[in-house]
XYZ file of C-alpha atoms in Angstrom:
632
model
C 44.061 -105.511 40.267
C 42.057 -108.455 39.139
C 39.428 -108.005 36.412
C 37.214 -110.787 38.126
C 36.409 -109.159 41.525
C 35.123 -110.509 44.708
C 31.656 -109.235 43.811
C 31.872 -111.017 40.512
C 32.839 -114.236 42.351
C 29.966 -113.895 44.842
C 27.302 -113.289 42.222
C 28.610 -116.027 39.954
C 28.488 -118.551 42.882
C 24.826 -117.450 43.498
C 23.895 -117.811 39.758
C 22.846 -114.076 39.701
C 25.720 -112.604 37.758
C 23.475 -111.428 34.961
C 26.184 -109.729 32.801
C 28.740 -112.583 33.295
C 29.393 -112.371 29.478
C 31.354 -109.062 30.222
C 33.583 -110.747 32.705
C 34.326 -114.249 31.864
C 35.848 -114.846 28.264
C 38.127 -112.412 26.442
C 37.540 -108.624 26.927
C 39.486 -105.523 25.926
C 40.682 -103.528 28.887
C 43.338 -100.994 29.867
C 45.665 -101.733 32.853
C 47.986 -98.882 34.044
C 47.679 -97.127 30.829
C 48.463 -100.287 28.649
C 45.698 -101.557 26.376
C 45.224 -105.264 25.898
C 42.832 -108.120 26.664
C 41.731 -109.803 29.915
C 41.102 -113.587 29.713
C 38.990 -115.071 32.485
C 38.097 -118.774 32.687
C 36.179 -120.856 35.273
C 37.984 -124.278 35.613
C 37.940 -125.266 39.297
C 39.322 -128.797 38.913
C 42.227 -127.830 36.646
C 45.792 -128.326 37.764
C 47.146 -125.506 35.592
C 45.760 -123.498 32.667
C 47.801 -121.900 29.742
C 46.599 -119.488 27.155
C 47.718 -120.438 23.689
C 46.986 -118.637 20.455
C 48.002 -116.934 17.166
C 49.613 -114.148 19.276
C 52.146 -116.525 20.899
C 52.656 -118.972 18.069
C 50.535 -121.510 19.982
C 53.400 -121.906 22.424
C 52.066 -124.057 25.076
C 53.971 -122.655 27.983
C 54.480 -119.003 27.114
C 51.262 -117.679 28.948
C 50.319 -119.460 32.028
C 47.087 -118.126 33.703
C 46.981 -117.189 37.335
C 44.438 -118.832 39.649
C 42.589 -116.101 41.520
C 41.895 -116.321 45.336
C 40.035 -118.037 46.861
C 41.433 -120.956 44.895
C 38.225 -122.933 45.562
C 36.299 -120.778 43.050
C 38.590 -121.845 40.187
C 38.712 -118.604 38.292
C 41.959 -118.237 36.178
C 42.948 -114.894 34.811
C 45.570 -113.313 32.440
C 46.064 -109.843 30.918
C 48.016 -109.686 27.708
C 48.955 -106.280 26.323
C 48.699 -105.211 22.698
C 46.224 -107.735 21.384
C 43.906 -107.066 18.452
C 40.466 -108.310 17.308
C 40.423 -111.474 15.411
C 43.417 -113.124 17.252
C 42.688 -116.878 17.667
C 43.093 -118.657 21.048
C 42.394 -121.700 23.116
C 42.959 -122.898 26.760
C 45.358 -125.595 27.429
C 44.151 -127.268 30.573
C 46.388 -129.520 32.505
C 44.179 -131.846 34.683
C 44.959 -133.286 37.920
C 45.528 -136.782 36.397
C 47.980 -135.305 33.939
C 45.790 -134.989 30.696
C 46.246 -132.012 28.485
C 42.913 -130.742 27.113
C 42.704 -128.136 24.319
C 39.440 -126.184 24.949
C 37.670 -123.312 23.175
C 36.491 -120.560 25.427
C 32.979 -121.272 26.709
C 32.265 -117.428 26.934
C 33.923 -116.474 23.630
C 31.953 -113.960 21.542
C 33.327 -115.239 18.344
C 34.955 -118.291 16.931
C 37.082 -119.578 14.035
C 35.064 -120.886 11.027
C 34.544 -124.559 11.248
C 36.396 -126.950 10.805
C 38.689 -124.778 12.910
C 37.729 -124.889 16.543
C 39.562 -121.979 18.173
C 37.980 -118.991 19.834
C 38.501 -115.419 18.393
C 38.917 -112.181 20.213
C 36.080 -109.816 19.459
C 34.884 -106.472 20.669
C 31.105 -106.608 20.859
C 30.597 -103.442 22.586
C 31.209 -100.845 19.932
C 28.219 -101.318 17.599
C 25.907 -98.383 17.464
C 22.249 -99.398 17.847
C 19.679 -97.230 16.064
C 16.452 -99.306 16.921
C 15.448 -97.352 20.075
C 11.952 -96.782 18.713
C 11.370 -100.495 18.288
C 12.854 -101.282 21.796
C 10.729 -98.515 23.473
C 7.556 -99.831 21.812
C 8.333 -103.310 22.763
C 8.688 -102.087 26.363
C 5.255 -100.395 26.229
C 3.426 -103.532 25.019
C 0.612 -103.940 27.324
C -0.473 -107.407 26.319
C 1.958 -109.360 24.118
C -0.842 -112.019 23.591
C -3.035 -109.516 21.813
C -0.359 -108.725 19.193
C -0.043 -110.480 15.765
C 2.664 -113.056 15.507
C 3.383 -114.862 12.129
C 6.853 -116.306 12.292
C 9.010 -117.210 9.266
C 11.365 -120.020 10.456
C 14.733 -119.577 8.673
C 17.933 -121.676 8.382
C 20.239 -118.909 7.100
C 22.693 -121.155 5.434
C 20.142 -122.714 3.130
C 17.505 -120.024 2.483
C 19.518 -118.757 -0.437
C 23.153 -119.211 -1.433
C 25.425 -117.332 -3.849
C 25.970 -119.508 -6.913
C 29.286 -120.451 -8.285
C 31.478 -119.490 -5.317
C 34.459 -121.510 -4.017
C 33.158 -121.482 -0.461
C 29.642 -122.716 0.366
C 28.127 -119.424 -0.886
C 26.283 -118.758 2.350
C 24.449 -115.414 2.377
C 26.090 -113.204 5.093
C 24.234 -111.507 7.876
C 24.476 -108.321 5.758
C 23.267 -110.217 2.700
C 20.195 -111.278 4.601
C 19.553 -107.531 5.388
C 19.458 -107.003 1.594
C 17.420 -109.937 0.612
C 15.661 -111.713 3.549
C 14.144 -108.618 5.268
C 12.439 -107.241 2.169
C 11.041 -110.707 1.308
C 9.686 -111.105 4.853
C 8.117 -107.635 4.811
C 6.490 -108.209 1.385
C 5.099 -111.603 2.500
C 3.560 -110.275 5.609
C 5.400 -112.060 8.392
C 5.849 -110.299 11.649
C 8.872 -112.202 13.043
C 11.930 -114.118 11.790
C 12.882 -117.117 13.801
C 16.596 -117.992 13.142
C 17.910 -121.570 13.432
C 21.547 -122.263 14.251
C 22.921 -118.987 15.319
C 24.888 -119.895 18.500
C 28.186 -121.376 17.364
C 28.237 -125.026 16.494
C 30.736 -127.337 14.860
C 28.565 -129.686 12.734
C 26.398 -128.333 9.963
C 24.255 -131.421 10.079
C 23.101 -130.612 13.677
C 21.422 -127.554 12.274
C 22.691 -125.605 15.229
C 21.107 -127.735 17.916
C 24.427 -129.079 19.221
C 25.965 -125.858 20.445
C 29.619 -125.173 21.542
C 29.470 -121.422 21.629
C 26.602 -120.096 23.794
C 27.853 -116.542 23.537
C 29.019 -116.404 19.948
C 26.844 -115.844 16.803
C 28.180 -118.357 14.184
C 31.057 -117.208 12.078
C 29.368 -118.953 9.036
C 27.679 -115.710 8.221
C 29.954 -113.036 9.532
C 31.132 -111.200 12.527
C 29.221 -110.346 15.769
C 28.823 -106.741 14.529
C 27.303 -107.986 11.301
C 24.835 -110.090 13.301
C 23.908 -107.017 15.439
C 23.476 -105.028 12.221
C 20.975 -107.597 10.931
C 18.903 -107.489 14.104
C 19.079 -103.658 14.084
C 17.768 -103.488 10.561
C 15.012 -106.067 11.234
C 13.782 -103.782 14.027
C 13.936 -100.702 11.726
C 11.653 -102.570 9.339
C 9.248 -103.622 12.100
C 10.181 -107.220 12.187
C 10.861 -109.121 15.501
C 13.653 -111.597 15.784
C 13.487 -114.929 17.632
C 16.473 -117.171 18.256
C 16.581 -120.905 18.794
C 18.243 -121.489 22.129
C 19.471 -124.947 23.408
C 19.940 -125.223 27.152
C 18.930 -129.022 27.040
C 22.165 -130.597 26.071
C 25.628 -130.106 24.408
C 27.928 -132.282 22.174
C 31.005 -134.189 23.231
C 33.420 -132.494 20.669
C 36.916 -132.402 22.314
C 37.039 -128.580 22.148
C 33.676 -128.074 23.775
C 32.201 -128.164 27.178
C 32.185 -131.930 27.852
C 34.503 -132.803 30.805
C 35.829 -129.279 30.480
C 38.533 -129.290 33.219
C 38.925 -133.068 33.299
C 35.867 -133.529 35.383
C 32.143 -133.223 34.576
C 32.020 -129.484 35.211
C 29.063 -128.463 33.039
C 27.269 -131.786 32.943
C 25.658 -134.047 35.672
C 28.579 -136.417 36.795
C 26.320 -139.482 36.975
C 26.064 -140.600 33.336
C 22.465 -141.739 33.962
C 21.850 -137.999 34.691
C 24.420 -136.461 32.348
C 23.996 -138.184 29.147
C 21.331 -138.546 26.435
C 21.827 -142.140 25.016
C 19.739 -141.372 21.899
C 21.584 -138.119 20.913
C 25.012 -138.837 22.121
C 25.135 -135.624 23.925
C 25.720 -134.326 27.531
C 23.002 -132.812 29.801
C 23.646 -129.648 31.722
C 23.825 -129.940 35.550
C 20.968 -127.630 36.443
C 21.659 -127.911 40.252
C 25.109 -126.160 39.889
C 24.841 -122.419 40.315
C 27.780 -121.554 38.042
C 26.263 -123.767 35.289
C 22.910 -122.081 35.730
C 24.624 -118.721 35.519
C 26.374 -119.854 32.390
C 22.925 -120.490 30.700
C 21.208 -117.500 32.146
C 24.059 -115.239 31.127
C 23.803 -116.592 27.535
C 19.972 -115.971 27.291
C 20.404 -112.529 28.743
C 23.180 -111.580 26.384
C 21.100 -112.493 23.354
C 18.040 -110.479 24.654
C 19.761 -107.624 26.225
C 22.915 -107.173 24.347
C 21.811 -108.306 20.864
C 18.127 -107.009 21.306
C 16.620 -110.352 20.425
C 12.779 -110.267 20.828
C 12.404 -113.906 21.944
C 14.111 -117.202 22.521
C 12.487 -120.366 21.406
C 13.851 -123.043 23.842
C 14.543 -126.299 22.139
C 13.840 -129.754 23.599
C 12.148 -128.653 26.810
C 10.558 -132.008 27.382
C 13.990 -133.565 27.403
C 14.893 -131.342 30.329
C 11.641 -131.857 32.375
C 11.643 -135.597 32.429
C 14.594 -137.537 33.898
C 13.657 -140.581 31.783
C 13.290 -138.702 28.449
C 14.583 -141.190 25.786
C 15.916 -143.581 28.296
C 15.187 -147.172 29.207
C 14.780 -148.487 32.922
C 18.174 -148.433 34.529
C 19.443 -145.588 32.464
C 18.018 -142.870 34.672
C 17.738 -141.806 38.305
C 14.428 -141.011 40.025
C 14.143 -137.712 41.983
C 13.790 -137.526 45.810
C 10.026 -138.180 45.547
C 10.551 -141.306 43.470
C 9.205 -139.952 40.133
C 10.587 -138.829 36.773
C 10.416 -135.104 37.013
C 13.782 -133.156 36.995
C 13.191 -130.856 39.824
C 16.277 -128.770 39.173
C 15.336 -128.159 35.516
C 11.857 -127.113 36.626
C 13.286 -124.535 38.998
C 15.637 -123.464 36.370
C 12.794 -122.623 33.892
C 10.874 -120.789 36.556
C 14.028 -118.691 37.353
C 15.077 -117.915 33.986
C 11.606 -117.107 32.413
C 10.816 -114.875 35.418
C 14.072 -113.039 35.103
C 14.142 -112.494 31.337
C 10.475 -111.510 31.122
C 10.675 -109.250 34.178
C 13.805 -107.530 32.963
C 12.655 -107.252 29.348
C 9.066 -106.360 29.073
C 7.600 -107.312 25.615
C 10.253 -110.105 25.023
C 9.033 -113.627 24.781
C 10.117 -117.026 25.877
C 8.862 -120.009 23.770
C 8.787 -123.609 24.705
C 9.212 -126.470 22.282
C 7.499 -128.852 24.603
C 6.048 -131.996 23.030
C 4.128 -133.525 25.970
C 1.040 -132.645 28.091
C 3.168 -131.161 30.865
C 0.629 -128.864 32.720
C 0.969 -125.047 32.909
C 4.021 -124.568 30.608
C 2.729 -120.969 30.022
C 1.249 -120.669 33.456
C 2.461 -118.268 36.136
C 5.097 -119.434 38.756
C 2.547 -118.611 41.566
C 0.444 -121.403 40.122
C 3.376 -123.787 39.781
C 3.681 -122.987 36.120
C 7.009 -122.640 34.081
C 6.181 -119.113 33.016
C 6.995 -119.439 29.407
C 5.155 -116.909 27.161
C 4.164 -119.393 24.512
C 4.210 -123.193 23.890
C 4.510 -124.840 20.454
C 1.152 -126.612 19.819
C 2.580 -129.951 18.819
C -0.712 -131.805 19.416
C -2.531 -129.485 16.873
C 0.322 -129.995 14.398
C 0.227 -133.774 14.618
C -3.732 -133.873 14.422
C -3.654 -131.371 11.486
C -0.982 -133.298 9.430
C -2.695 -136.616 10.139
C -5.916 -135.186 8.632
C -4.363 -133.414 5.711
C -2.459 -136.565 4.558
C -5.744 -138.470 4.275
C -7.569 -139.136 0.913
C -10.580 -136.690 1.066
C -12.829 -139.626 0.941
C -11.643 -140.832 4.498
C -11.612 -137.408 6.136
C -15.209 -137.716 7.223
C -14.234 -140.476 9.759
C -11.424 -138.250 11.042
C -13.283 -134.970 11.302
C -12.493 -134.500 14.933
C -8.715 -134.255 14.297
C -9.303 -130.624 13.092
C -11.672 -129.632 16.032
C -9.898 -131.292 18.973
C -7.363 -128.646 19.542
C -10.098 -126.183 20.412
C -11.065 -128.243 23.424
C -7.752 -127.370 25.121
C -6.990 -124.121 23.382
C -7.477 -121.915 26.497
C -5.058 -124.206 28.665
C -1.859 -122.578 27.336
C -0.768 -119.727 25.093
C -0.020 -121.468 21.864
C 1.885 -121.040 18.627
C 0.672 -123.325 15.754
C 3.743 -124.644 14.005
C 4.769 -126.309 10.678
C 8.403 -126.326 11.423
C 11.551 -127.669 9.818
C 11.057 -130.938 11.823
C 8.007 -131.807 9.748
C 9.880 -131.627 6.261
C 13.023 -133.794 6.998
C 13.909 -137.359 7.595
C 11.671 -138.874 4.879
C 8.673 -137.008 6.227
C 8.144 -135.344 2.766
C 7.698 -131.644 1.986
C 4.370 -130.083 3.027
C 3.160 -130.410 -0.623
C 4.077 -134.021 -1.045
C 2.278 -134.945 2.284
C -0.907 -133.857 0.543
C -3.224 -136.538 -1.205
C -4.059 -136.469 -4.913
C -2.165 -135.500 -8.000
C -1.027 -132.182 -9.479
C -3.372 -129.409 -8.681
C -5.135 -131.387 -6.109
C -2.123 -131.220 -3.879
C -1.839 -127.560 -4.102
C -5.590 -126.953 -3.332
C -5.312 -129.317 -0.360
C -2.330 -127.360 1.004
C -4.103 -124.009 0.286
C -7.021 -125.177 2.325
C -4.785 -126.403 5.154
C -2.932 -123.029 5.429
C -6.196 -121.089 5.442
C -7.493 -123.256 8.324
C -4.347 -122.793 10.199
C -4.470 -118.983 9.721
C -8.128 -118.814 11.012
C -7.514 -121.102 13.924
C -6.607 -119.475 17.226
C -2.927 -119.432 18.106
C 0.002 -117.430 16.697
C 1.542 -119.002 13.476
C 4.893 -120.420 12.291
C 5.782 -121.638 8.888
C 9.243 -122.938 7.923
C 10.904 -121.429 4.846
C 9.940 -122.876 1.555
C 6.528 -123.972 2.731
C 5.069 -120.697 1.570
C 5.745 -121.635 -2.123
C 5.145 -125.356 -1.662
C 8.789 -126.574 -1.848
C 8.820 -130.018 -3.476
C 11.916 -131.585 -1.933
C 12.517 -132.183 1.644
C 14.647 -129.452 3.169
C 18.352 -130.087 3.472
C 20.882 -127.755 5.100
C 23.270 -128.555 2.300
C 21.511 -126.607 -0.530
C 19.330 -123.502 -0.937
C 15.586 -123.748 -1.364
C 14.219 -124.463 -4.846
C 13.416 -120.848 -5.716
C 13.226 -121.749 -9.523
C 9.784 -123.420 -8.584
C 8.303 -119.901 -8.627
C 8.564 -120.013 -12.478
C 5.783 -122.550 -12.106
C 2.336 -120.877 -11.933
C 1.109 -123.342 -9.234
C 3.966 -122.550 -6.852
C 3.694 -118.793 -7.595
C -0.134 -119.089 -6.865
C 0.803 -120.724 -3.521
C 3.124 -117.975 -2.542
C 0.596 -115.448 -3.430
C -2.065 -117.295 -1.378
C 0.162 -117.408 1.675
C 1.017 -113.704 1.301
C -2.716 -112.806 1.017
C -3.364 -114.878 4.216
C -0.581 -113.193 6.174
C -1.677 -109.657 5.185
C -5.272 -110.488 6.028
C -3.945 -111.759 9.458
C -1.990 -108.565 10.274
C -4.692 -106.243 9.150
C -7.473 -107.759 11.299
C -7.314 -107.868 15.033
C -9.993 -110.598 15.262
C -7.392 -113.050 13.976
C -4.819 -112.491 16.927
C -6.351 -110.406 19.765
C -8.183 -113.172 21.632
C -6.250 -116.266 20.667
C -6.429 -118.040 24.067
C -9.983 -116.997 24.883
C -13.336 -118.381 23.863
C -14.528 -114.701 23.475
C -12.540 -114.689 20.193
C -13.763 -117.786 18.648
C -17.041 -119.541 17.791
C -17.814 -122.729 15.939
C -20.628 -122.130 13.350
C -20.554 -125.939 12.341
C -17.855 -128.196 13.745
C -19.846 -131.403 12.938
C -20.254 -131.318 9.170
C -18.249 -134.501 8.887
C -20.103 -135.954 5.926
C -19.247 -133.022 3.718
C -15.763 -132.385 5.477
C -16.683 -128.655 5.784
C -15.693 -126.458 8.758
C -17.080 -123.096 9.509
C -16.261 -120.815 12.372
C -16.131 -117.233 13.439
C -13.189 -115.139 14.823
C -14.130 -112.080 16.776
C -12.216 -108.937 17.928
C -12.344 -107.333 21.405
C -14.580 -104.476 20.296
C -16.882 -106.695 18.139
C -16.395 -104.358 15.183
C -13.854 -106.610 13.315
C -15.218 -110.221 12.872
C -14.667 -112.817 10.292
C -16.339 -115.873 9.028
C -14.250 -118.835 7.669
C -15.680 -121.607 5.512
C -13.292 -124.362 4.668
C -14.179 -127.260 2.293
C -11.574 -130.210 2.566
C -13.037 -132.318 -0.384
C -12.971 -131.727 -4.100
C -16.774 -131.755 -4.220
C -18.227 -128.303 -5.078
C -21.259 -127.163 -3.165
C -22.984 -124.626 -5.429
C -25.940 -124.533 -2.958
C -23.939 -124.219 0.264
C -25.712 -122.293 3.029
C -23.960 -121.254 6.175
C -25.587 -120.177 9.408
C -24.380 -116.879 10.814
C -24.383 -115.186 14.221
C -26.080 -111.972 13.184
C -28.386 -110.584 10.575
C -25.629 -108.502 8.759
C -24.093 -108.139 5.440
C -21.095 -110.417 5.021
C -18.343 -109.248 2.739
C -16.223 -111.729 0.960
C -12.560 -110.777 1.522
C -10.653 -113.908 0.478
C -11.692 -116.476 -2.065
C -9.299 -119.485 -2.949
C -11.226 -119.843 -6.299
C -10.024 -116.435 -7.452
C -7.785 -116.468 -10.621
C -4.909 -114.786 -8.845
C -4.653 -118.000 -6.759
C -4.971 -120.383 -9.768
C -8.734 -120.809 -9.260
C -11.399 -120.881 -11.838
C -11.957 -117.105 -11.390
C -15.697 -117.247 -11.662
C -16.962 -113.830 -10.661
C -18.977 -113.969 -7.426
C -20.918 -111.290 -5.523
C -18.755 -109.442 -2.805
C -21.553 -108.893 -0.320
C -23.961 -111.425 1.045
C -26.977 -110.312 3.142
C -28.014 -112.766 5.892
C -31.717 -113.710 5.705
C -34.095 -115.372 8.378
C -33.482 -118.884 7.368
C -32.455 -121.536 9.986
C -29.196 -123.203 9.260
C -26.390 -124.684 11.429
C -28.639 -124.107 14.408
C -28.752 -120.341 13.740
C -31.839 -118.272 12.862
C -29.961 -116.380 10.069
C -27.920 -117.678 7.160
C -26.897 -116.945 3.648
C -26.008 -119.033 0.535
C -22.669 -119.072 -1.180
C -21.318 -121.291 -4.098
C -18.497 -123.144 -2.411
C -15.991 -124.737 -4.823
C -14.107 -127.994 -4.273
C -11.386 -127.370 -1.719
C -12.871 -123.954 -1.560
C -11.993 -121.479 1.126
C -14.093 -118.389 1.773
C -13.443 -115.769 4.358
C -16.040 -113.122 4.971
C -15.828 -109.885 7.043
C -18.777 -108.491 9.063
């Protein structure tokens, strides 16, 4: 009896086989009382397929696979008794024109450590999950948008490394349980976003050129070690987001490119199927089996590995047929324009499916253009993502922060513009790995001035980001003001924390994150004008911004005052919405953050004195680059 049944073939052909990862690939089974492994492969245009591996001495003709009926489906199958976990294997595909291709298993759950390229047999079904409380609570979430989300973006291979080891010294998934989880908890992040988990051959791609869409990378351990890491994150009330790359794949010989001698996974027309800039292949989103391959991968991460969200990389490159291409390098759609209609339908399908089946999980788009309704519902022709990275805010914010404070008054609008479109999508404000590589400088070295000025600038920027509507993402190292640009080849410069300025920065970010988690006004109404109000958005001459964040019940409100010049304003007066007492809850000038530590009153009573167009106001001594946050 075949492992891959008639029903499996039907569902796969319709792109609706949602647990395809349990059928294609290598899976333990028992046939007529004999234990072994079933191998199933989709290769419709192959002439013959052989299974080669460590178990047969890589003998190229010892184990020919059988093509199941109907032959047109192109499923090859073989059962081999007595195999154990960890055995390495590949498929030898003979093409119709006589070529011999040595391919890794597209559906493998584990792979040989690079530079090896073989797949490895793994049993991913036996891990005992103990995160049921987290998963139940996630399901009950009435409104994901009303929850706090402060994401720590992590590249596991370069967060920390073991010194003096013969290998690269990578922290394993289990090491990350010991060291990363406590750090994230202590700092006050709510989520970890992991870069480069789906198996990939080249370290320098950071995991964005994937060959193993169903396998956590072997760089840091086995699949069950990865599952253990997720399980422990959940037990510590930390959500986990994975980068996921359905936009393109590399041309490595063992990978998906021209898999069975034809363009099986990619569009056949190179104008559709290749990225000239990236040297990669583009998935054929019109082919059901390819769509099912991608949908099955996403569902495996979310449903099998309990991942709380997928951050979908390079969405714009999928939506636009002419992305990164010159005239003549792309093909118009049937309406004569540049939209990839098949990719649009793919997003609507997969987002609706994943969010519908996994209440409380999120799908996040890294979409860098003004494409409308990325997070809008399908009924309104939206793509139905949960969130979109706010790249517009990020570019404006960095443009402003890089300026000498003297010139900021002429660019005041750069920090206010994002609020004009804030309600159009559900946004995440991001300062990601992309902003600290390729000669863009570290966050600290983007800042103007010298020495302490740089730190004060960055502290002010982080506070503004925290107060601004939108969920938050900071890349690792930014929380303590890493000096060097990030490189995947070395760990972060943790020794910098011996320097008081860097330690103060870390303490400042920690204080901001804990303030964020404890105060619903900072996250409940992110995409809604009910949760935000400018006090003064037009104080360009002094480069000071003041605004209020409000909670749903009106009982938890905060006033932010941010000074983006080194000029102190000892007589600063701020207008306020109500005649209340305003309690100072965060002051960048405090000694614990490296400030002057001058004692200030904690409470400030608003008086009837017109300021900023308000009837009531109070005075506060605002230091140079001063940040003051008040609760009322």
